[in-house]
Short mmCIF file of C-alpha atoms in Angstrom, two decimals:
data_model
loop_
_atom_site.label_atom_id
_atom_site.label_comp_id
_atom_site.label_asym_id
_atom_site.label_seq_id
_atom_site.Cartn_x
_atom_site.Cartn_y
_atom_site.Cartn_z
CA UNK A 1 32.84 -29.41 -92.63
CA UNK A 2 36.43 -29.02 -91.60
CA UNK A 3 38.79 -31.21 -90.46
CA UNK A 4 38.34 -31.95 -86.61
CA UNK A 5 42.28 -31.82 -84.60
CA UNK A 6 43.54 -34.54 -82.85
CA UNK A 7 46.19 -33.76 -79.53
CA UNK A 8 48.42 -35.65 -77.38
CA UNK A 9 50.40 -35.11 -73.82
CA UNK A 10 53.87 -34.59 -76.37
CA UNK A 11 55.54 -34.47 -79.51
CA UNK A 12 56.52 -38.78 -79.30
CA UNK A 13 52.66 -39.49 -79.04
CA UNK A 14 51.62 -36.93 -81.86
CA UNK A 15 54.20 -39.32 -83.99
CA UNK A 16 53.26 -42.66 -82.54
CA UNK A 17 49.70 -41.59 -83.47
CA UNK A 18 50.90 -40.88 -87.00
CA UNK A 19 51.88 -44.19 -87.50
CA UNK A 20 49.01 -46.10 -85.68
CA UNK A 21 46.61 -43.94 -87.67
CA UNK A 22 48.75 -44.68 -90.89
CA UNK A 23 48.91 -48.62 -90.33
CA UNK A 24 44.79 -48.41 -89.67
CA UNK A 25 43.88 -46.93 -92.68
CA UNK A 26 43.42 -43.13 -91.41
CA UNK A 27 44.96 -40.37 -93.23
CA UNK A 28 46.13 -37.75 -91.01
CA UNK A 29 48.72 -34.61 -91.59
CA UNK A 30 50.59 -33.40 -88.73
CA UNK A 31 50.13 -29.65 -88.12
CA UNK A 32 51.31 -27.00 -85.31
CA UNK A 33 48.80 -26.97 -82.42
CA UNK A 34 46.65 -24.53 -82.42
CA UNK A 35 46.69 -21.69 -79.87
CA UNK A 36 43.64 -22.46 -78.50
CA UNK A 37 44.63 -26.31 -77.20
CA UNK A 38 46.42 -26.76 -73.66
CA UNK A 39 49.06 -28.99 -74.78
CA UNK A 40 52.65 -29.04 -73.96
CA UNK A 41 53.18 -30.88 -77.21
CA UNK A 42 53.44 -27.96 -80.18
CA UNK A 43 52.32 -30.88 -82.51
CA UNK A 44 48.67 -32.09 -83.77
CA UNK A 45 46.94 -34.03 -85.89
CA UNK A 46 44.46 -33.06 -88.32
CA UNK A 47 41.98 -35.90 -89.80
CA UNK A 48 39.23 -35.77 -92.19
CA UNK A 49 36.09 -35.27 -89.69
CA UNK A 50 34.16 -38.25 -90.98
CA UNK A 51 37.30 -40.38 -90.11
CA UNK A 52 36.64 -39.33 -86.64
CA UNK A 53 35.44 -42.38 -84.75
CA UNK A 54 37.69 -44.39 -86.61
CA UNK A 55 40.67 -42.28 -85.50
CA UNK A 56 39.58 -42.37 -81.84
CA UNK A 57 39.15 -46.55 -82.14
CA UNK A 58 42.53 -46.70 -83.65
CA UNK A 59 44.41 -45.08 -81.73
CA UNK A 60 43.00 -46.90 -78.54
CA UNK A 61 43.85 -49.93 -80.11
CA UNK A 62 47.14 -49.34 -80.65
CA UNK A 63 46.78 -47.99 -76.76
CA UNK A 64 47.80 -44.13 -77.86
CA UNK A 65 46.55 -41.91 -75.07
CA UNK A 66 44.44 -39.29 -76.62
CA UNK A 67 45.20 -36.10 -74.66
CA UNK A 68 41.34 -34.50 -76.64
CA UNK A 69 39.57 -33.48 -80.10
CA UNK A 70 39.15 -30.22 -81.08
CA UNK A 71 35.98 -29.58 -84.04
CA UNK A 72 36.49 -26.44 -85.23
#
């Protein structure tokens, strides 16, 4: 299964995310958004899609707004 795409409101929050994700022990590569997202931010996040739920409860730990999840 591929990777499932992680999005934010903007380019700062893709980032922050990196890091969060980074310090909790997700591996994530930032990639262009993809066409098909409504996002002003031109950045994403791409994570393994088993590391899903673990992404999403990082991330709201750290407090980073999610702006969705795309499973392609």
């Amino acid at each position: 299964m591929p990777d499932v795409i992680l999005f934010f409101a903007s380019n700062a929050d893709t980032m922050i995310a990196t890091k969060a994700l980074k310090d909790g022990g997700v591996a994530a590569k930032m990639i262009p958004k993809p066409a098909s997202v409504n996002a002003t931010a031109n950045l994403a996040l791409s994570v393994d899609h088993t590391q899903q739920a673990n992404a999403i409860a990082v991330l709201g730990k750290a407090n980073v707004p999610l702006g969705g999840v795309v499973t392609p």
